[in-house]
XYZ file of C-alpha atoms in Angstrom:
514
model
C 54.044 16.883 -89.512
C 51.008 18.210 -87.769
C 48.350 19.505 -89.448
C 47.824 23.066 -89.321
C 45.870 23.651 -85.516
C 42.336 25.343 -87.478
C 41.814 21.981 -88.659
C 39.785 21.652 -84.536
C 37.545 24.442 -86.267
C 35.577 22.510 -87.781
C 32.094 22.888 -86.823
C 29.919 25.794 -89.203
C 32.359 25.337 -91.550
C 31.454 23.738 -95.140
C 34.043 21.913 -96.701
C 34.426 24.444 -99.931
C 35.086 27.120 -97.298
C 37.669 24.607 -96.127
C 39.268 23.960 -99.203
C 40.151 27.518 -100.070
C 41.335 28.695 -96.987
C 43.513 25.639 -96.567
C 44.782 25.488 -100.207
C 45.529 30.221 -99.315
C 47.853 28.199 -96.386
C 49.109 25.962 -98.352
C 49.739 28.468 -100.843
C 51.210 31.551 -97.823
C 54.208 28.443 -96.936
C 55.221 27.881 -101.010
C 53.330 24.406 -100.037
C 50.539 24.479 -102.959
C 51.657 21.099 -104.048
C 49.556 17.979 -104.558
C 51.862 15.273 -103.551
C 50.782 11.898 -101.466
C 50.521 13.572 -98.663
C 48.512 16.279 -99.539
C 46.194 14.061 -101.486
C 45.509 12.163 -98.259
C 45.059 15.215 -96.343
C 42.431 16.415 -97.857
C 40.884 13.469 -98.053
C 41.106 13.275 -95.142
C 39.154 17.220 -95.141
C 36.216 15.666 -96.697
C 35.972 12.838 -93.881
C 35.832 15.711 -90.522
C 32.492 14.739 -89.264
C 30.055 17.886 -88.975
C 27.563 17.005 -85.980
C 30.512 16.762 -83.202
C 33.307 18.716 -85.519
C 36.179 16.980 -84.274
C 38.743 15.111 -87.335
C 39.365 11.590 -84.620
C 41.312 10.165 -86.996
C 45.492 9.299 -87.211
C 47.338 8.474 -90.334
C 50.470 7.857 -91.167
C 51.886 10.768 -93.565
C 56.518 9.780 -95.676
C 56.553 7.256 -93.113
C 56.089 8.868 -90.685
C 53.300 9.145 -87.160
C 51.206 12.624 -87.426
C 49.436 14.528 -84.491
C 45.556 15.090 -85.771
C 43.538 17.657 -84.419
C 46.298 17.615 -80.790
C 46.389 14.005 -80.749
C 49.748 12.236 -80.575
C 51.030 9.497 -82.232
C 53.185 6.732 -81.403
C 57.283 6.857 -80.865
C 56.784 10.332 -78.934
C 59.443 9.289 -76.414
C 57.340 7.936 -73.917
C 55.221 10.420 -73.330
C 52.816 10.469 -70.602
C 49.010 11.094 -71.458
C 46.045 12.519 -69.675
C 42.872 10.646 -69.552
C 38.718 11.680 -68.903
C 37.298 8.799 -67.536
C 33.773 7.569 -66.681
C 31.572 7.647 -63.876
C 29.441 4.028 -62.722
C 26.143 6.152 -60.674
C 24.889 2.901 -59.213
C 22.589 3.815 -56.075
C 24.923 1.514 -53.899
C 27.287 4.469 -54.081
C 27.554 7.127 -51.505
C 26.474 10.387 -51.652
C 27.827 13.872 -53.788
C 30.582 15.192 -51.379
C 30.177 12.337 -49.783
C 31.922 9.862 -52.257
C 35.500 9.337 -53.136
C 34.408 8.034 -56.488
C 32.110 11.935 -57.460
C 35.500 13.667 -56.238
C 37.743 12.518 -58.400
C 35.918 12.039 -61.170
C 35.393 16.470 -61.254
C 38.456 17.563 -60.504
C 39.181 14.618 -63.573
C 36.566 16.031 -65.526
C 35.304 19.741 -64.521
C 31.953 18.207 -64.587
C 30.369 19.755 -61.107
C 28.779 17.301 -58.251
C 25.066 16.448 -58.116
C 24.006 16.234 -54.521
C 21.778 13.539 -53.783
C 23.207 11.771 -56.889
C 25.524 8.087 -55.372
C 28.582 7.697 -57.553
C 30.108 4.323 -56.968
C 32.962 3.295 -59.901
C 35.182 5.433 -61.210
C 36.679 3.816 -64.644
C 40.067 4.117 -66.174
C 40.845 2.154 -69.194
C 39.692 0.915 -72.069
C 36.162 -1.675 -72.302
C 33.285 0.081 -73.238
C 31.053 0.786 -71.166
C 33.115 3.212 -69.222
C 36.064 3.906 -71.582
C 38.407 6.821 -71.218
C 39.165 9.552 -73.559
C 42.935 11.328 -74.314
C 42.950 14.933 -73.519
C 43.591 16.793 -75.308
C 46.177 20.334 -74.188
C 49.206 20.776 -72.518
C 49.672 21.999 -68.318
C 48.849 25.329 -67.684
C 52.001 27.234 -65.953
C 52.873 25.978 -62.521
C 51.258 26.334 -59.662
C 47.961 27.358 -61.141
C 45.068 24.397 -60.973
C 42.000 25.019 -63.965
C 39.530 26.793 -63.068
C 37.236 23.703 -64.179
C 39.796 21.756 -62.075
C 41.388 19.918 -64.314
C 45.240 20.653 -63.459
C 46.099 19.974 -67.324
C 43.303 23.225 -67.737
C 41.807 21.251 -70.953
C 37.917 22.463 -71.485
C 36.145 19.617 -70.328
C 34.588 19.227 -73.850
C 38.082 18.639 -75.519
C 38.559 15.308 -75.831
C 38.150 12.862 -79.626
C 39.470 9.885 -79.708
C 39.503 7.002 -76.692
C 41.872 5.595 -74.677
C 40.993 2.264 -76.653
C 41.003 3.744 -80.073
C 44.891 5.204 -79.345
C 46.077 1.823 -78.953
C 44.806 0.070 -81.683
C 46.121 3.209 -83.995
C 49.463 2.511 -81.500
C 49.838 -0.478 -79.756
C 53.816 -0.169 -80.488
C 52.671 1.346 -76.657
C 51.864 -1.712 -74.952
C 55.109 -3.614 -75.708
C 56.123 -6.865 -77.514
C 54.770 -9.059 -75.247
C 51.952 -7.637 -73.780
C 50.607 -6.885 -77.604
C 51.646 -11.055 -78.018
C 49.865 -11.824 -74.862
C 46.845 -9.904 -74.960
C 46.185 -8.520 -79.272
C 46.165 -3.812 -78.749
C 43.916 -3.738 -75.842
C 44.730 -3.730 -72.066
C 44.248 -6.670 -70.496
C 42.786 -5.065 -67.247
C 40.330 -2.659 -66.113
C 41.305 0.256 -63.116
C 38.801 1.289 -60.475
C 37.912 3.365 -57.443
C 34.703 2.218 -55.538
C 32.524 4.542 -52.966
C 30.399 1.785 -51.046
C 27.341 3.337 -49.045
C 26.146 -0.139 -48.870
C 26.046 -3.620 -50.335
C 26.662 -5.033 -53.878
C 25.268 -8.234 -54.469
C 26.130 -11.535 -53.517
C 28.514 -12.056 -56.644
C 31.029 -14.004 -58.630
C 32.399 -13.531 -62.067
C 32.792 -16.967 -64.049
C 36.722 -18.594 -65.135
C 37.640 -17.546 -69.631
C 35.437 -20.779 -70.289
C 32.127 -20.086 -68.680
C 32.379 -16.466 -69.430
C 33.060 -17.031 -73.545
C 30.024 -19.644 -72.950
C 27.431 -17.466 -70.975
C 28.920 -15.084 -73.273
C 27.226 -16.289 -76.055
C 24.131 -17.885 -75.217
C 22.923 -14.010 -73.637
C 25.244 -11.015 -75.176
C 23.240 -8.435 -73.154
C 23.342 -10.072 -70.094
C 26.747 -10.988 -70.564
C 28.534 -8.612 -72.427
C 32.291 -10.215 -72.463
C 33.302 -13.500 -72.616
C 36.660 -12.875 -70.466
C 37.131 -14.326 -67.425
C 37.579 -10.900 -64.482
C 39.694 -12.128 -61.298
C 40.286 -8.921 -58.955
C 42.380 -6.745 -56.313
C 40.669 -5.013 -53.956
C 43.357 -2.213 -51.835
C 41.256 -0.645 -49.274
C 41.560 3.028 -49.223
C 39.215 3.789 -45.983
C 38.201 0.836 -43.341
C 36.515 -2.299 -45.666
C 34.482 -4.754 -44.767
C 32.759 -7.891 -47.398
C 31.596 -10.672 -47.511
C 34.080 -13.775 -49.307
C 33.998 -17.058 -49.453
C 32.832 -19.390 -47.413
C 33.145 -20.112 -43.261
C 35.918 -22.850 -43.169
C 34.089 -26.435 -42.354
C 33.966 -26.318 -37.999
C 32.534 -22.125 -38.637
C 29.504 -23.342 -40.629
C 29.094 -26.520 -38.464
C 28.414 -23.636 -35.859
C 26.308 -21.602 -38.377
C 23.621 -24.210 -38.732
C 23.250 -24.915 -35.529
C 22.889 -21.407 -34.134
C 20.904 -19.722 -36.726
C 17.536 -22.913 -36.687
C 16.618 -20.570 -39.682
C 18.299 -21.476 -42.550
C 17.381 -25.431 -41.234
C 13.897 -23.955 -42.101
C 14.628 -23.400 -45.182
C 16.596 -26.374 -46.509
C 15.406 -29.018 -44.343
C 16.617 -30.984 -41.585
C 18.150 -33.700 -43.449
C 21.150 -30.925 -45.393
C 21.412 -29.703 -41.815
C 22.318 -32.719 -40.094
C 23.766 -34.429 -43.034
C 26.671 -31.656 -42.819
C 27.233 -31.823 -39.476
C 27.469 -35.901 -39.447
C 30.237 -35.665 -41.867
C 33.364 -35.663 -39.848
C 37.185 -34.637 -41.771
C 38.033 -37.876 -42.717
C 34.955 -38.064 -44.956
C 37.015 -35.960 -47.582
C 37.423 -32.401 -48.539
C 34.659 -33.504 -51.698
C 32.269 -34.655 -49.457
C 32.109 -31.305 -47.684
C 31.732 -29.260 -50.794
C 29.482 -31.756 -52.751
C 27.268 -31.037 -49.576
C 27.660 -27.139 -48.807
C 27.576 -27.115 -52.566
C 23.404 -28.907 -52.216
C 22.513 -26.917 -49.393
C 23.729 -23.699 -51.177
C 21.820 -24.558 -53.932
C 18.561 -25.428 -51.465
C 19.258 -22.258 -49.426
C 19.700 -20.179 -52.951
C 16.641 -21.433 -54.908
C 13.726 -21.145 -52.455
C 10.944 -19.089 -53.386
C 9.995 -15.716 -52.173
C 7.396 -16.418 -50.323
C 9.016 -19.371 -47.756
C 12.355 -16.681 -47.828
C 10.472 -13.722 -46.524
C 8.997 -15.639 -43.559
C 11.967 -16.558 -42.385
C 14.087 -13.349 -42.485
C 10.826 -11.680 -40.873
C 11.501 -14.220 -38.274
C 14.963 -14.140 -37.551
C 14.365 -10.613 -37.568
C 12.305 -11.044 -35.008
C 14.569 -12.888 -32.676
C 17.890 -10.847 -33.194
C 15.923 -7.595 -31.746
C 14.738 -9.615 -28.829
C 18.292 -10.214 -28.151
C 20.496 -7.671 -26.071
C 22.887 -5.769 -28.721
C 25.904 -6.536 -26.376
C 25.233 -10.704 -26.457
C 24.694 -9.544 -30.730
C 27.485 -11.049 -32.244
C 29.834 -9.049 -35.661
C 28.512 -11.920 -38.020
C 23.790 -11.320 -36.385
C 24.737 -7.264 -35.914
C 26.028 -7.374 -39.807
C 22.732 -9.663 -40.775
C 20.642 -6.821 -39.655
C 21.834 -4.039 -41.012
C 21.776 -5.894 -44.718
C 17.641 -6.798 -43.703
C 17.660 -3.100 -43.916
C 19.075 -1.816 -47.371
C 17.377 -5.837 -48.508
C 14.136 -6.039 -47.218
C 13.715 -10.163 -46.997
C 15.709 -10.938 -49.415
C 18.077 -14.497 -49.486
C 21.052 -12.375 -49.553
C 20.636 -11.940 -45.879
C 20.508 -15.388 -44.759
C 23.004 -16.360 -46.801
C 25.403 -14.003 -45.009
C 26.126 -16.331 -42.349
C 27.725 -18.270 -44.894
C 30.792 -15.937 -45.508
C 33.448 -14.534 -44.301
C 33.146 -11.226 -43.191
C 36.320 -9.166 -44.272
C 37.583 -5.783 -42.097
C 40.585 -4.981 -44.112
C 42.329 -1.633 -42.704
C 43.625 1.124 -45.011
C 46.431 -0.673 -47.927
C 45.273 -3.516 -46.686
C 44.320 -5.623 -50.421
C 42.002 -9.278 -50.799
C 42.354 -10.739 -53.989
C 38.509 -12.667 -55.837
C 39.954 -15.553 -57.827
C 37.181 -17.151 -60.966
C 34.265 -18.892 -59.009
C 34.231 -17.532 -55.615
C 31.483 -16.302 -54.141
C 31.966 -12.176 -52.152
C 29.623 -9.924 -51.863
C 31.734 -6.013 -51.125
C 29.514 -3.953 -48.234
C 31.227 -0.759 -46.414
C 34.003 1.659 -47.220
C 36.256 3.204 -50.028
C 38.966 1.606 -52.515
C 40.844 0.245 -55.226
C 39.780 -2.263 -57.037
C 42.258 -3.432 -60.521
C 40.523 -6.942 -62.268
C 40.739 -7.944 -65.967
C 38.909 -6.722 -68.423
C 35.937 -7.480 -67.801
C 32.151 -6.629 -66.213
C 30.950 -9.864 -65.601
C 28.694 -10.358 -63.305
C 26.940 -13.193 -62.027
C 24.309 -11.998 -58.952
C 22.107 -14.505 -56.922
C 21.564 -11.923 -54.066
C 21.669 -8.386 -52.318
C 20.209 -6.777 -55.490
C 16.540 -5.221 -57.821
C 19.391 -6.200 -60.643
C 19.043 -9.017 -63.493
C 19.765 -12.974 -60.846
C 21.119 -16.215 -62.058
C 20.833 -18.459 -59.144
C 21.337 -21.341 -61.199
C 24.729 -20.835 -62.965
C 26.375 -19.136 -60.067
C 24.921 -21.967 -57.003
C 26.927 -24.292 -60.189
C 29.947 -21.827 -61.032
C 31.471 -21.471 -57.296
C 34.433 -23.842 -55.667
C 32.724 -24.267 -52.475
C 35.933 -23.356 -51.227
C 36.423 -22.729 -47.268
C 38.255 -20.927 -45.231
C 39.203 -17.507 -44.887
C 40.892 -15.760 -47.606
C 44.322 -13.815 -48.162
C 44.918 -10.457 -47.021
C 47.675 -8.686 -49.529
C 49.972 -6.116 -46.718
C 52.053 -5.617 -49.931
C 55.865 -5.544 -50.595
C 57.970 -3.061 -50.212
C 59.806 -0.914 -53.316
C 61.022 1.941 -51.818
C 60.550 4.201 -49.069
C 57.639 5.573 -50.323
C 55.661 2.709 -52.977
C 54.678 -0.660 -52.037
C 53.613 -3.123 -54.102
C 50.743 -5.254 -54.394
C 50.210 -8.882 -56.290
C 47.225 -11.170 -57.313
C 48.536 -14.583 -58.349
C 46.884 -13.470 -62.190
C 48.965 -12.124 -64.848
C 46.840 -9.867 -66.144
C 48.054 -6.584 -63.236
C 49.185 -5.356 -60.531
C 48.648 -2.443 -58.396
C 51.522 0.031 -56.338
C 51.200 3.223 -53.824
C 53.363 5.445 -53.423
C 52.445 7.849 -51.256
C 55.188 10.803 -51.180
C 55.338 13.376 -47.552
C 55.948 16.821 -48.454
C 59.870 17.413 -50.689
C 60.254 14.093 -51.411
C 60.588 11.854 -54.740
C 59.701 8.329 -55.745
C 60.910 6.655 -59.278
C 59.136 3.889 -61.184
C 61.208 2.081 -63.212
C 60.340 0.820 -67.206
C 58.272 -1.857 -67.221
C 58.056 -4.067 -70.597
C 54.926 -3.375 -70.523
C 51.493 -0.117 -70.181
C 50.738 1.367 -67.080
C 47.777 3.369 -66.046
C 48.148 6.811 -63.264
C 45.663 8.003 -60.549
C 46.469 11.003 -58.558
C 44.284 10.517 -54.720
C 45.785 13.455 -53.342
C 47.741 16.170 -53.389
C 49.671 17.858 -56.307
C 53.730 17.225 -58.215
C 54.782 16.769 -61.546
C 55.170 13.457 -62.653
C 58.235 13.469 -65.232
C 59.790 10.798 -68.394
C 62.579 11.217 -71.003
C 60.262 13.684 -73.035
C 56.878 14.894 -70.815
C 56.549 16.808 -67.857
C 52.894 17.341 -65.705
C 51.889 19.377 -63.618
C 49.311 17.010 -61.644
C 46.478 17.140 -58.859
C 44.187 14.780 -57.596
C 41.661 13.257 -59.936
C 44.635 13.048 -62.854
C 44.961 9.822 -64.828
C 47.697 9.869 -67.153
C 47.943 6.570 -68.937
C 51.871 5.920 -69.536
C 53.435 3.735 -72.774
C 55.922 0.769 -72.076
C 59.293 1.419 -71.153
C 58.823 5.046 -69.431
C 60.818 5.633 -66.405
C 58.306 8.160 -64.479
C 59.826 9.932 -61.978
C 57.500 11.601 -59.168
C 58.155 14.654 -57.285
C 56.418 16.658 -55.003
C 56.612 20.065 -52.577
C 53.976 19.953 -50.800
C 52.508 16.128 -51.641
C 51.560 13.397 -53.201
C 49.810 10.274 -53.259
C 48.707 8.785 -56.273
C 48.055 4.592 -57.223
C 48.978 2.512 -60.716
C 47.959 0.264 -62.166
C 49.972 -2.564 -64.667
C 50.613 -5.715 -65.824
C 52.002 -7.923 -62.826
C 55.318 -8.121 -62.671
C 55.548 -12.404 -62.407
C 54.574 -11.549 -65.141
C 57.563 -10.667 -67.546
C 59.846 -12.059 -65.349
C 57.832 -16.317 -65.863
C 58.503 -14.863 -69.936
C 62.396 -14.470 -69.594
C 62.883 -17.636 -67.217
C 61.930 -19.839 -70.642
C 63.735 -20.573 -73.195
């Protein structure tokens, strides 16, 4: 059973006029019976929201799921849901049309790109800081793309309920195992990033620390959840990630005298004199003392020493500068007199090629530097920062929480699922990423899995088909797929898309338990 379509015309109508109009409608259809169902109907009419003109309730009538204002209820046989997603305009984002995020957001929402404005992150998921909305409406005829850039032909303001609210009302779309583990919400947050200049030196707390920080500073740390994450490069991508190896650290301390000027020779000598037989824990403790001393130094001291460092490097012939020295000069132009300029010497400089991925566990220091990427993480926005940013710094917390693990991070190349699809599996149960690149006239299938998925089309056009839906898709389209939904993708001209879902190892481990 479905409400009459005229329910979407609440704006500019009084309740009395709606009552009269719909009472007439009932009579015309010979259903003017004040049964339980219609009492519920009239009560809902009385709860309409005059300011927005939108009814955003999903109810049960006669024991069956219903659509309200066009939003499908659960139990629709695995139909794909189109999403309208959020953008973040952080100042490190690429500007205007140079940003892949800007182009995706414009295609997804119909909003025009503002030249001169940074477009940094495109969010897909249920996090309250950037919620996705369920889009109401159908697809246009084959081959036609709506004038507003939405391939589903829906006006950009035609969305009525957040994905989070819809899932709460229809928790079965998550699948039993996901619902039992994480409750009625998506456990992952999916993003696209376009980076023009370095992000902050940061780390994400584990679950225990996240809960503590949220309780003590809820306005700064808005989530009680941890935030492991994985980055998959779309373009050549640079990042600082983790501390350099013990041997490389000794070389840094001997060749960058400015660090000793800040922390003192005692720390430097103590670390240089350490031997492998002294043990990893002693090395971690010494590194922790040195890093904390560096990051906690006064702004005046850091400013003077960074100035000396830049002067020394500028005197060297550019050909004689190593990659890390070139990076430091670049960072100083972006963040003059920042402690992060010095700290960069202590971290691994990671360069990813398109199709390579990097994952980061809790309490690991990192800073994304340049490029565009797909990113997925546990649903959280907790960030502890200590440099290369004008935002809030929490140096004490960051220095105390780090693992101080040393060595180059693992780079994931992905595992081929079929000729067109590659899967990236991090050691976190909340998420995985699939990359699917279809050439002309190709097809691929995403088999049904026991958890939900989000798809984003990055380029090209084609069709996505489930047993109960057939969607024409193009660049910027984002779709939610319920658990246990088999999805076929086909294209005539070529198509590139990504999928985020629950880590398949989570289901494998569950099935193996007695």
